[in-house]
N, CA, C and O atoms as a GROMACS GRO file, in nm:
protein
  468
    1UNK      N    1   1.085   1.373  -1.548
    1UNK     CA    2   0.928   1.288  -1.492
    1UNK      C    3   1.033   1.197  -1.456
    1UNK      O    4   1.146   1.180  -1.502
    2UNK      N    5   0.961   1.135  -1.352
    2UNK     CA    6   1.023   0.988  -1.302
    2UNK      C    7   0.928   0.907  -1.296
    2UNK      O    8   0.847   0.948  -1.214
    3UNK      N    9   0.887   0.783  -1.355
    3UNK     CA   10   0.806   0.694  -1.371
    3UNK      C   11   0.829   0.567  -1.274
    3UNK      O   12   0.942   0.522  -1.292
    4UNK      N   13   0.746   0.488  -1.162
    4UNK     CA   14   0.765   0.363  -1.099
    4UNK      C   15   0.778   0.266  -1.205
    4UNK      O   16   0.712   0.273  -1.309
    5UNK      N   17   0.880   0.156  -1.174
    5UNK     CA   18   0.879   0.038  -1.247
    5UNK      C   19   0.757  -0.063  -1.196
    5UNK      O   20   0.708  -0.061  -1.083
    6UNK      N   21   0.715  -0.156  -1.310
    6UNK     CA   22   0.614  -0.239  -1.234
    6UNK      C   23   0.632  -0.299  -1.112
    6UNK      O   24   0.753  -0.314  -1.098
    7UNK      N   25   0.577  -0.337  -1.025
    7UNK     CA   26   0.570  -0.361  -0.884
    7UNK      C   27   0.560  -0.519  -0.876
    7UNK      O   28   0.640  -0.595  -0.822
    8UNK      N   29   0.451  -0.548  -0.939
    8UNK     CA   30   0.415  -0.726  -0.950
    8UNK      C   31   0.316  -0.719  -0.823
    8UNK      O   32   0.216  -0.648  -0.815
    9UNK      N   33   0.372  -0.821  -0.715
    9UNK     CA   34   0.274  -0.818  -0.604
    9UNK      C   35   0.343  -0.742  -0.485
    9UNK      O   36   0.288  -0.754  -0.376
   10UNK      N   37   0.430  -0.684  -0.491
   10UNK     CA   38   0.495  -0.592  -0.389
   10UNK      C   39   0.401  -0.502  -0.334
   10UNK      O   40   0.370  -0.414  -0.414
   11UNK      N   41   0.326  -0.493  -0.185
   11UNK     CA   42   0.227  -0.412  -0.171
   11UNK      C   43   0.320  -0.277  -0.105
   11UNK      O   44   0.249  -0.180  -0.082
   12UNK      N   45   0.457  -0.261  -0.075
   12UNK     CA   46   0.501  -0.156  -0.034
   12UNK      C   47   0.500  -0.075  -0.159
   12UNK      O   48   0.448   0.036  -0.153
   13UNK      N   49   0.559  -0.123  -0.285
   13UNK     CA   50   0.612  -0.074  -0.370
   13UNK      C   51   0.471  -0.027  -0.469
   13UNK      O   52   0.482   0.066  -0.549
   14UNK      N   53   0.341  -0.103  -0.452
   14UNK     CA   54   0.240  -0.018  -0.498
   14UNK      C   55   0.182   0.091  -0.443
   14UNK      O   56   0.095   0.165  -0.489
   15UNK      N   57   0.244   0.092  -0.333
   15UNK     CA   58   0.194   0.208  -0.272
   15UNK      C   59   0.259   0.359  -0.293
   15UNK      O   60   0.214   0.468  -0.258
   16UNK      N   61   0.368   0.328  -0.356
   16UNK     CA   62   0.456   0.420  -0.399
   16UNK      C   63   0.399   0.521  -0.538
   16UNK      O   64   0.328   0.473  -0.626
   17UNK      N   65   0.444   0.666  -0.535
   17UNK     CA   66   0.368   0.710  -0.655
   17UNK      C   67   0.404   0.652  -0.801
   17UNK      O   68   0.515   0.625  -0.849
   18UNK      N   69   0.286   0.644  -0.853
   18UNK     CA   70   0.334   0.600  -0.990
   18UNK      C   71   0.413   0.679  -1.090
   18UNK      O   72   0.466   0.628  -1.189
   19UNK      N   73   0.418   0.832  -1.053
   19UNK     CA   74   0.480   0.924  -1.140
   19UNK      C   75   0.523   1.036  -1.076
   19UNK      O   76   0.428   1.084  -1.013
   20UNK      N   77   0.632   1.104  -1.062
   20UNK     CA   78   0.660   1.231  -1.020
   20UNK      C   79   0.703   1.324  -1.121
   20UNK      O   80   0.785   1.282  -1.203
   21UNK      N   81   0.662   1.447  -1.131
   21UNK     CA   82   0.662   1.522  -1.234
   21UNK      C   83   0.752   1.674  -1.170
   21UNK      O   84   0.722   1.716  -1.058
   22UNK      N   85   0.847   1.737  -1.245
   22UNK     CA   86   0.877   1.856  -1.172
   22UNK      C   87   0.860   1.979  -1.274
   22UNK      O   88   0.914   1.990  -1.384
   23UNK      N   89   0.761   2.081  -1.203
   23UNK     CA   90   0.757   2.181  -1.306
   23UNK      C   91   0.828   2.313  -1.246
   23UNK      O   92   0.868   2.314  -1.130
   24UNK      N   93   0.839   2.409  -1.320
   24UNK     CA   94   0.884   2.551  -1.268
   24UNK      C   95   0.816   2.669  -1.327
   24UNK      O   96   0.809   2.694  -1.447
   25UNK      N   97   0.768   2.739  -1.229
   25UNK     CA   98   0.685   2.846  -1.204
   25UNK      C   99   0.740   2.970  -1.176
   25UNK      O  100   0.831   2.968  -1.093
   26UNK      N  101   0.704   3.095  -1.229
   26UNK     CA  102   0.786   3.233  -1.188
   26UNK      C  103   0.649   3.321  -1.203
   26UNK      O  104   0.562   3.312  -1.289
   27UNK      N  105   0.657   3.401  -1.100
   27UNK     CA  106   0.545   3.501  -1.101
   27UNK      C  107   0.578   3.631  -1.025
   27UNK      O  108   0.640   3.627  -0.918
   28UNK      N  109   0.533   3.758  -1.085
   28UNK     CA  110   0.590   3.888  -1.002
   28UNK      C  111   0.506   3.881  -0.884
   28UNK      O  112   0.398   3.821  -0.883
   29UNK      N  113   0.563   3.953  -0.764
   29UNK     CA  114   0.484   3.978  -0.624
   29UNK      C  115   0.328   4.066  -0.669
   29UNK      O  116   0.233   4.070  -0.592
   30UNK      N  117   0.329   4.102  -0.747
   30UNK     CA  118   0.185   4.193  -0.797
   30UNK      C  119   0.076   4.111  -0.898
   30UNK      O  120  -0.015   4.161  -0.964
   31UNK      N  121   0.114   3.969  -0.888
   31UNK     CA  122   0.020   3.887  -0.960
   31UNK      C  123  -0.142   3.908  -0.880
   31UNK      O  124  -0.165   3.912  -0.759
   32UNK      N  125  -0.228   3.916  -0.982
   32UNK     CA  126  -0.334   3.933  -0.913
   32UNK      C  127  -0.381   3.804  -0.848
   32UNK      O  128  -0.326   3.697  -0.875
   33UNK      N  129  -0.476   3.812  -0.768
   33UNK     CA  130  -0.514   3.653  -0.656
   33UNK      C  131  -0.662   3.677  -0.682
   33UNK      O  132  -0.702   3.791  -0.706
   34UNK      N  133  -0.751   3.563  -0.678
   34UNK     CA  134  -0.709   3.454  -0.685
   34UNK      C  135  -0.677   3.419  -0.827
   34UNK      O  136  -0.749   3.459  -0.918
   35UNK      N  137  -0.566   3.341  -0.852
   35UNK     CA  138  -0.515   3.279  -0.955
   35UNK      C  139  -0.506   3.153  -0.998
   35UNK      O  140  -0.455   3.085  -0.909
   36UNK      N  141  -0.536   3.080  -1.110
   36UNK     CA  142  -0.481   2.965  -1.134
   36UNK      C  143  -0.376   2.903  -1.184
   36UNK      O  144  -0.353   2.892  -1.305
   37UNK      N  145  -0.310   2.859  -1.096
   37UNK     CA  146  -0.153   2.854  -1.128
   37UNK      C  147  -0.115   2.745  -1.212
   37UNK      O  148  -0.025   2.762  -1.294
   38UNK      N  149  -0.198   2.592  -1.196
   38UNK     CA  150  -0.147   2.484  -1.236
   38UNK      C  151  -0.281   2.380  -1.237
   38UNK      O  152  -0.367   2.391  -1.150
   39UNK      N  153  -0.289   2.281  -1.342
   39UNK     CA  154  -0.404   2.211  -1.367
   39UNK      C  155  -0.316   2.066  -1.351
   39UNK      O  156  -0.196   2.053  -1.376
   40UNK      N  157  -0.392   1.977  -1.310
   40UNK     CA  158  -0.365   1.837  -1.287
   40UNK      C  159  -0.471   1.748  -1.297
   40UNK      O  160  -0.580   1.758  -1.242
   41UNK      N  161  -0.427   1.649  -1.381
   41UNK     CA  162  -0.526   1.544  -1.417
   41UNK      C  163  -0.430   1.416  -1.489
   41UNK      O  164  -0.308   1.407  -1.496
   42UNK      N  165  -0.530   1.331  -1.536
   42UNK     CA  166  -0.469   1.223  -1.576
   42UNK      C  167  -0.459   1.246  -1.744
   42UNK      O  168  -0.540   1.297  -1.821
   43UNK      N  169  -0.338   1.190  -1.767
   43UNK     CA  170  -0.326   1.221  -1.931
   43UNK      C  171  -0.422   1.168  -2.012
   43UNK      O  172  -0.423   1.216  -2.125
   44UNK      N  173  -0.518   1.070  -1.986
   44UNK     CA  174  -0.615   1.031  -2.075
   44UNK      C  175  -0.736   0.964  -1.973
   44UNK      O  176  -0.732   0.861  -1.905
   45UNK      N  177  -0.832   1.056  -1.990
   45UNK     CA  178  -0.951   1.052  -1.862
   45UNK      C  179  -1.039   0.917  -1.919
   45UNK      O  180  -1.050   0.891  -2.039
   46UNK      N  181  -1.098   0.839  -1.814
   46UNK     CA  182  -1.175   0.724  -1.836
   46UNK      C  183  -1.300   0.765  -1.799
   46UNK      O  184  -1.294   0.862  -1.724
   47UNK      N  185  -1.416   0.727  -1.823
   47UNK     CA  186  -1.553   0.736  -1.770
   47UNK      C  187  -1.531   0.656  -1.599
   47UNK      O  188  -1.467   0.552  -1.582
   48UNK      N  189  -1.580   0.712  -1.520
   48UNK     CA  190  -1.567   0.665  -1.387
   48UNK      C  191  -1.452   0.713  -1.316
   48UNK      O  192  -1.445   0.692  -1.195
   49UNK      N  193  -1.368   0.771  -1.372
   49UNK     CA  194  -1.255   0.830  -1.291
   49UNK      C  195  -1.272   0.939  -1.180
   49UNK      O  196  -1.340   1.037  -1.210
   50UNK      N  197  -1.223   0.932  -1.066
   50UNK     CA  198  -1.248   1.022  -0.966
   50UNK      C  199  -1.114   1.057  -0.929
   50UNK      O  200  -1.028   0.970  -0.917
   51UNK      N  201  -1.082   1.212  -0.904
   51UNK     CA  202  -0.940   1.244  -0.856
   51UNK      C  203  -0.983   1.311  -0.746
   51UNK      O  204  -1.094   1.363  -0.731
   52UNK      N  205  -0.839   1.308  -0.622
   52UNK     CA  206  -0.850   1.388  -0.528
   52UNK      C  207  -0.712   1.459  -0.537
   52UNK      O  208  -0.612   1.393  -0.563
   53UNK      N  209  -0.708   1.578  -0.517
   53UNK     CA  210  -0.598   1.658  -0.538
   53UNK      C  211  -0.571   1.712  -0.431
   53UNK      O  212  -0.668   1.731  -0.357
   54UNK      N  213  -0.418   1.764  -0.375
   54UNK     CA  214  -0.401   1.789  -0.238
   54UNK      C  215  -0.284   1.864  -0.231
   54UNK      O  216  -0.202   1.843  -0.320
   55UNK      N  217  -0.256   1.955  -0.137
   55UNK     CA  218  -0.138   2.003  -0.166
   55UNK      C  219  -0.062   1.932  -0.024
   55UNK      O  220  -0.124   1.960   0.079
   56UNK      N  221   0.040   1.861  -0.006
   56UNK     CA  222   0.073   1.767   0.070
   56UNK      C  223   0.225   1.858   0.161
   56UNK      O  224   0.248   1.843   0.281
   57UNK      N  225   0.294   1.933   0.082
   57UNK     CA  226   0.376   1.980   0.158
   57UNK      C  227   0.427   2.162   0.073
   57UNK      O  228   0.410   2.199  -0.043
   58UNK      N  229   0.482   2.225   0.172
   58UNK     CA  230   0.523   2.374   0.116
   58UNK      C  231   0.409   2.466   0.131
   58UNK      O  232   0.427   2.579   0.084
   59UNK      N  233   0.310   2.444   0.179
   59UNK     CA  234   0.203   2.528   0.170
   59UNK      C  235   0.161   2.593   0.335
   59UNK      O  236   0.048   2.630   0.368
   60UNK      N  237   0.277   2.593   0.418
   60UNK     CA  238   0.252   2.620   0.562
   60UNK      C  239   0.188   2.756   0.552
   60UNK      O  240   0.082   2.750   0.614
   61UNK      N  241   0.201   2.851   0.511
   61UNK     CA  242   0.169   3.014   0.484
   61UNK      C  243   0.046   3.012   0.415
   61UNK      O  244   0.000   3.125   0.405
   62UNK      N  245  -0.043   2.898   0.350
   62UNK     CA  246  -0.156   2.920   0.293
   62UNK      C  247  -0.182   2.990   0.186
   62UNK      O  248  -0.298   3.011   0.151
   63UNK      N  249  -0.058   3.042   0.108
   63UNK     CA  250  -0.064   3.096  -0.019
   63UNK      C  251  -0.171   3.027  -0.112
   63UNK      O  252  -0.250   3.099  -0.172
   64UNK      N  253  -0.176   2.888  -0.128
   64UNK     CA  254  -0.219   2.809  -0.192
   64UNK      C  255  -0.364   2.712  -0.188
   64UNK      O  256  -0.384   2.673  -0.073
   65UNK      N  257  -0.444   2.674  -0.262
   65UNK     CA  258  -0.539   2.606  -0.228
   65UNK      C  259  -0.566   2.515  -0.365
   65UNK      O  260  -0.532   2.549  -0.479
   66UNK      N  261  -0.633   2.396  -0.330
   66UNK     CA  262  -0.669   2.320  -0.438
   66UNK      C  263  -0.828   2.306  -0.473
   66UNK      O  264  -0.915   2.301  -0.387
   67UNK      N  265  -0.853   2.301  -0.623
   67UNK     CA  266  -1.019   2.318  -0.659
   67UNK      C  267  -1.037   2.206  -0.726
   67UNK      O  268  -0.943   2.161  -0.793
   68UNK      N  269  -1.125   2.159  -0.721
   68UNK     CA  270  -1.165   1.999  -0.850
   68UNK      C  271  -1.232   2.087  -0.937
   68UNK      O  272  -1.320   2.169  -0.909
   69UNK      N  273  -1.181   2.062  -1.045
   69UNK     CA  274  -1.288   2.110  -1.200
   69UNK      C  275  -1.370   2.007  -1.214
   69UNK      O  276  -1.490   2.029  -1.197
   70UNK      N  277  -1.336   1.903  -1.241
   70UNK     CA  278  -1.481   1.784  -1.240
   70UNK      C  279  -1.392   1.663  -1.210
   70UNK      O  280  -1.281   1.683  -1.161
   71UNK      N  281  -1.430   1.544  -1.235
   71UNK     CA  282  -1.399   1.390  -1.179
   71UNK      C  283  -1.275   1.379  -1.219
   71UNK      O  284  -1.216   1.302  -1.144
   72UNK      N  285  -1.203   1.422  -1.307
   72UNK     CA  286  -1.071   1.419  -1.360
   72UNK      C  287  -0.966   1.547  -1.399
   72UNK      O  288  -0.887   1.559  -1.492
   73UNK      N  289  -0.991   1.616  -1.314
   73UNK     CA  290  -0.901   1.761  -1.336
   73UNK      C  291  -0.924   1.819  -1.225
   73UNK      O  292  -1.036   1.812  -1.173
   74UNK      N  293  -0.812   1.893  -1.167
   74UNK     CA  294  -0.822   1.975  -1.043
   74UNK      C  295  -0.733   2.079  -1.061
   74UNK      O  296  -0.644   2.048  -1.140
   75UNK      N  297  -0.721   2.210  -1.010
   75UNK     CA  298  -0.662   2.292  -1.004
   75UNK      C  299  -0.566   2.381  -0.891
   75UNK      O  300  -0.621   2.389  -0.781
   76UNK      N  301  -0.454   2.439  -0.899
   76UNK     CA  302  -0.404   2.480  -0.786
   76UNK      C  303  -0.401   2.639  -0.799
   76UNK      O  304  -0.353   2.688  -0.901
   77UNK      N  305  -0.446   2.713  -0.710
   77UNK     CA  306  -0.488   2.843  -0.721
   77UNK      C  307  -0.410   2.890  -0.614
   77UNK      O  308  -0.403   2.837  -0.503
   78UNK      N  309  -0.342   3.007  -0.655
   78UNK     CA  310  -0.276   3.115  -0.540
   78UNK      C  311  -0.400   3.192  -0.505
   78UNK      O  312  -0.469   3.260  -0.580
   79UNK      N  313  -0.416   3.170  -0.379
   79UNK     CA  314  -0.504   3.240  -0.319
   79UNK      C  315  -0.495   3.362  -0.215
   79UNK      O  316  -0.594   3.405  -0.157
   80UNK      N  317  -0.369   3.413  -0.198
   80UNK     CA  318  -0.334   3.522  -0.122
   80UNK      C  319  -0.203   3.556  -0.159
   80UNK      O  320  -0.106   3.479  -0.151
   81UNK      N  321  -0.200   3.692  -0.208
   81UNK     CA  322  -0.088   3.743  -0.287
   81UNK      C  323   0.039   3.733  -0.199
   81UNK      O  324   0.025   3.730  -0.077
   82UNK      N  325   0.173   3.726  -0.261
   82UNK     CA  326   0.300   3.700  -0.197
   82UNK      C  327   0.388   3.833  -0.216
   82UNK      O  328   0.425   3.882  -0.322
   83UNK      N  329   0.406   3.866  -0.119
   83UNK     CA  330   0.442   4.043  -0.135
   83UNK      C  331   0.579   4.081  -0.123
   83UNK      O  332   0.610   4.198  -0.102
   84UNK      N  333   0.682   3.968  -0.137
   84UNK     CA  334   0.833   3.967  -0.123
   84UNK      C  335   0.851   3.857  -0.229
   84UNK      O  336   0.779   3.763  -0.262
   85UNK      N  337   0.965   3.897  -0.271
   85UNK     CA  338   1.039   3.792  -0.353
   85UNK      C  339   1.106   3.653  -0.289
   85UNK      O  340   1.198   3.659  -0.207
   86UNK      N  341   1.056   3.546  -0.332
   86UNK     CA  342   1.084   3.444  -0.241
   86UNK      C  343   1.072   3.314  -0.341
   86UNK      O  344   1.021   3.334  -0.451
   87UNK      N  345   1.110   3.204  -0.312
   87UNK     CA  346   1.110   3.063  -0.373
   87UNK      C  347   1.035   2.955  -0.280
   87UNK      O  348   1.063   2.948  -0.160
   88UNK      N  349   0.948   2.881  -0.334
   88UNK     CA  350   0.874   2.827  -0.282
   88UNK      C  351   0.865   2.671  -0.332
   88UNK      O  352   0.851   2.658  -0.454
   89UNK      N  353   0.870   2.554  -0.258
   89UNK     CA  354   0.851   2.412  -0.338
   89UNK      C  355   0.719   2.370  -0.292
   89UNK      O  356   0.697   2.348  -0.173
   90UNK      N  357   0.634   2.360  -0.377
   90UNK     CA  358   0.493   2.294  -0.357
   90UNK      C  359   0.520   2.150  -0.370
   90UNK      O  360   0.612   2.119  -0.445
   91UNK      N  361   0.447   2.046  -0.303
   91UNK     CA  362   0.438   1.883  -0.367
   91UNK      C  363   0.281   1.906  -0.387
   91UNK      O  364   0.210   1.967  -0.307
   92UNK      N  365   0.247   1.858  -0.483
   92UNK     CA  366   0.103   1.816  -0.498
   92UNK      C  367   0.069   1.700  -0.512
   92UNK      O  368   0.147   1.640  -0.587
   93UNK      N  369  -0.066   1.599  -0.449
   93UNK     CA  370  -0.036   1.480  -0.484
   93UNK      C  371  -0.200   1.462  -0.551
   93UNK      O  372  -0.302   1.517  -0.509
   94UNK      N  373  -0.190   1.391  -0.641
   94UNK     CA  374  -0.320   1.387  -0.701
   94UNK      C  375  -0.338   1.188  -0.702
   94UNK      O  376  -0.264   1.104  -0.753
   95UNK      N  377  -0.484   1.169  -0.612
   95UNK     CA  378  -0.483   1.044  -0.611
   95UNK      C  379  -0.606   1.005  -0.754
   95UNK      O  380  -0.711   1.069  -0.766
   96UNK      N  381  -0.574   0.913  -0.832
   96UNK     CA  382  -0.663   0.859  -0.915
   96UNK      C  383  -0.726   0.741  -0.876
   96UNK      O  384  -0.667   0.633  -0.868
   97UNK      N  385  -0.855   0.760  -0.851
   97UNK     CA  386  -0.925   0.624  -0.863
   97UNK      C  387  -0.976   0.581  -0.998
   97UNK      O  388  -1.052   0.654  -1.062
   98UNK      N  389  -0.937   0.469  -1.042
   98UNK     CA  390  -1.004   0.438  -1.170
   98UNK      C  391  -1.013   0.259  -1.165
   98UNK      O  392  -0.919   0.183  -1.143
   99UNK      N  393  -1.161   0.222  -1.193
   99UNK     CA  394  -1.174   0.067  -1.212
   99UNK      C  395  -1.162  -0.007  -1.058
   99UNK      O  396  -1.159  -0.129  -1.044
  100UNK      N  397  -1.157   0.079  -0.960
  100UNK     CA  398  -1.161   0.019  -0.822
  100UNK      C  399  -0.996   0.046  -0.752
  100UNK      O  400  -0.970   0.025  -0.634
  101UNK      N  401  -0.910   0.090  -0.843
  101UNK     CA  402  -0.761   0.104  -0.792
  101UNK      C  403  -0.752   0.222  -0.762
  101UNK      O  404  -0.818   0.309  -0.819
  102UNK      N  405  -0.682   0.241  -0.683
  102UNK     CA  406  -0.617   0.390  -0.666
  102UNK      C  407  -0.440   0.401  -0.692
  102UNK      O  408  -0.355   0.322  -0.650
  103UNK      N  409  -0.423   0.504  -0.760
  103UNK     CA  410  -0.278   0.550  -0.776
  103UNK      C  411  -0.233   0.700  -0.757
  103UNK      O  412  -0.299   0.804  -0.747
  104UNK      N  413  -0.104   0.674  -0.755
  104UNK     CA  414  -0.080   0.814  -0.699
  104UNK      C  415  -0.006   0.880  -0.763
  104UNK      O  416   0.099   0.816  -0.767
  105UNK      N  417   0.011   1.013  -0.844
  105UNK     CA  418   0.078   1.092  -0.889
  105UNK      C  419   0.132   1.229  -0.807
  105UNK      O  420   0.054   1.304  -0.747
  106UNK      N  421   0.241   1.246  -0.812
  106UNK     CA  422   0.318   1.340  -0.764
  106UNK      C  423   0.359   1.478  -0.845
  106UNK      O  424   0.444   1.451  -0.930
  107UNK      N  425   0.329   1.595  -0.843
  107UNK     CA  426   0.399   1.723  -0.904
  107UNK      C  427   0.473   1.795  -0.804
  107UNK      O  428   0.427   1.818  -0.692
  108UNK      N  429   0.612   1.837  -0.850
  108UNK     CA  430   0.664   1.916  -0.738
  108UNK      C  431   0.686   2.050  -0.826
  108UNK      O  432   0.757   2.048  -0.926
  109UNK      N  433   0.612   2.178  -0.777
  109UNK     CA  434   0.612   2.290  -0.816
  109UNK      C  435   0.712   2.350  -0.762
  109UNK      O  436   0.736   2.346  -0.641
  110UNK      N  437   0.789   2.420  -0.861
  110UNK     CA  438   0.889   2.529  -0.810
  110UNK      C  439   0.864   2.647  -0.835
  110UNK      O  440   0.879   2.685  -0.951
  111UNK      N  441   0.814   2.746  -0.728
  111UNK     CA  442   0.754   2.872  -0.730
  111UNK      C  443   0.878   2.961  -0.738
  111UNK      O  444   0.978   2.935  -0.671
  112UNK      N  445   0.870   3.066  -0.823
  112UNK     CA  446   0.968   3.148  -0.802
  112UNK      C  447   0.917   3.287  -0.793
  112UNK      O  448   0.888   3.328  -0.906
  113UNK      N  449   0.898   3.370  -0.704
  113UNK     CA  450   0.834   3.505  -0.676
  113UNK      C  451   0.934   3.592  -0.685
  113UNK      O  452   1.028   3.596  -0.607
  114UNK      N  453   0.910   3.691  -0.816
  114UNK     CA  454   1.016   3.787  -0.816
  114UNK      C  455   0.946   3.931  -0.782
  114UNK      O  456   0.828   3.942  -0.748
  115UNK      N  457   1.028   4.028  -0.795
  115UNK     CA  458   0.994   4.147  -0.768
  115UNK      C  459   0.905   4.231  -0.894
  115UNK      O  460   0.951   4.224  -1.008
  116UNK      N  461   0.784   4.306  -0.872
  116UNK     CA  462   0.736   4.343  -0.923
  116UNK      C  463   0.817   4.394  -1.052
  116UNK      O  464   0.935   4.427  -1.050
  117UNK      N  465   0.727   4.396  -1.171
  117UNK     CA  466   0.773   4.465  -1.280
  117UNK      C  467   0.750   4.585  -1.300
  117UNK      O  468   0.794   4.641  -1.400
   0.00000   0.00000   0.00000
């Protein structure tokens, strides 16, 4: 996991992600769909939080989508079955609005799809 150092007044720095986290997920080709594969939200929820979860890269074939669970949690869903073994890299972005400030968090999901068992 990588975390941004304090930025002070540098506007360019403040627009960078606050945290980038890496995850490795493995599935067989015969996994049932739709299925929830990843949940993302702040580590501590505060009343008034709002999040926007989106897939910003790696989903060109539309295998995945995001769904909002509540104001401080969202999930990535595999919506289409992947029929052949392959490796995918998804970049998931969560924008957290808290007390009028927006912070960005990035999750890199390495998805390994293996032949069915």
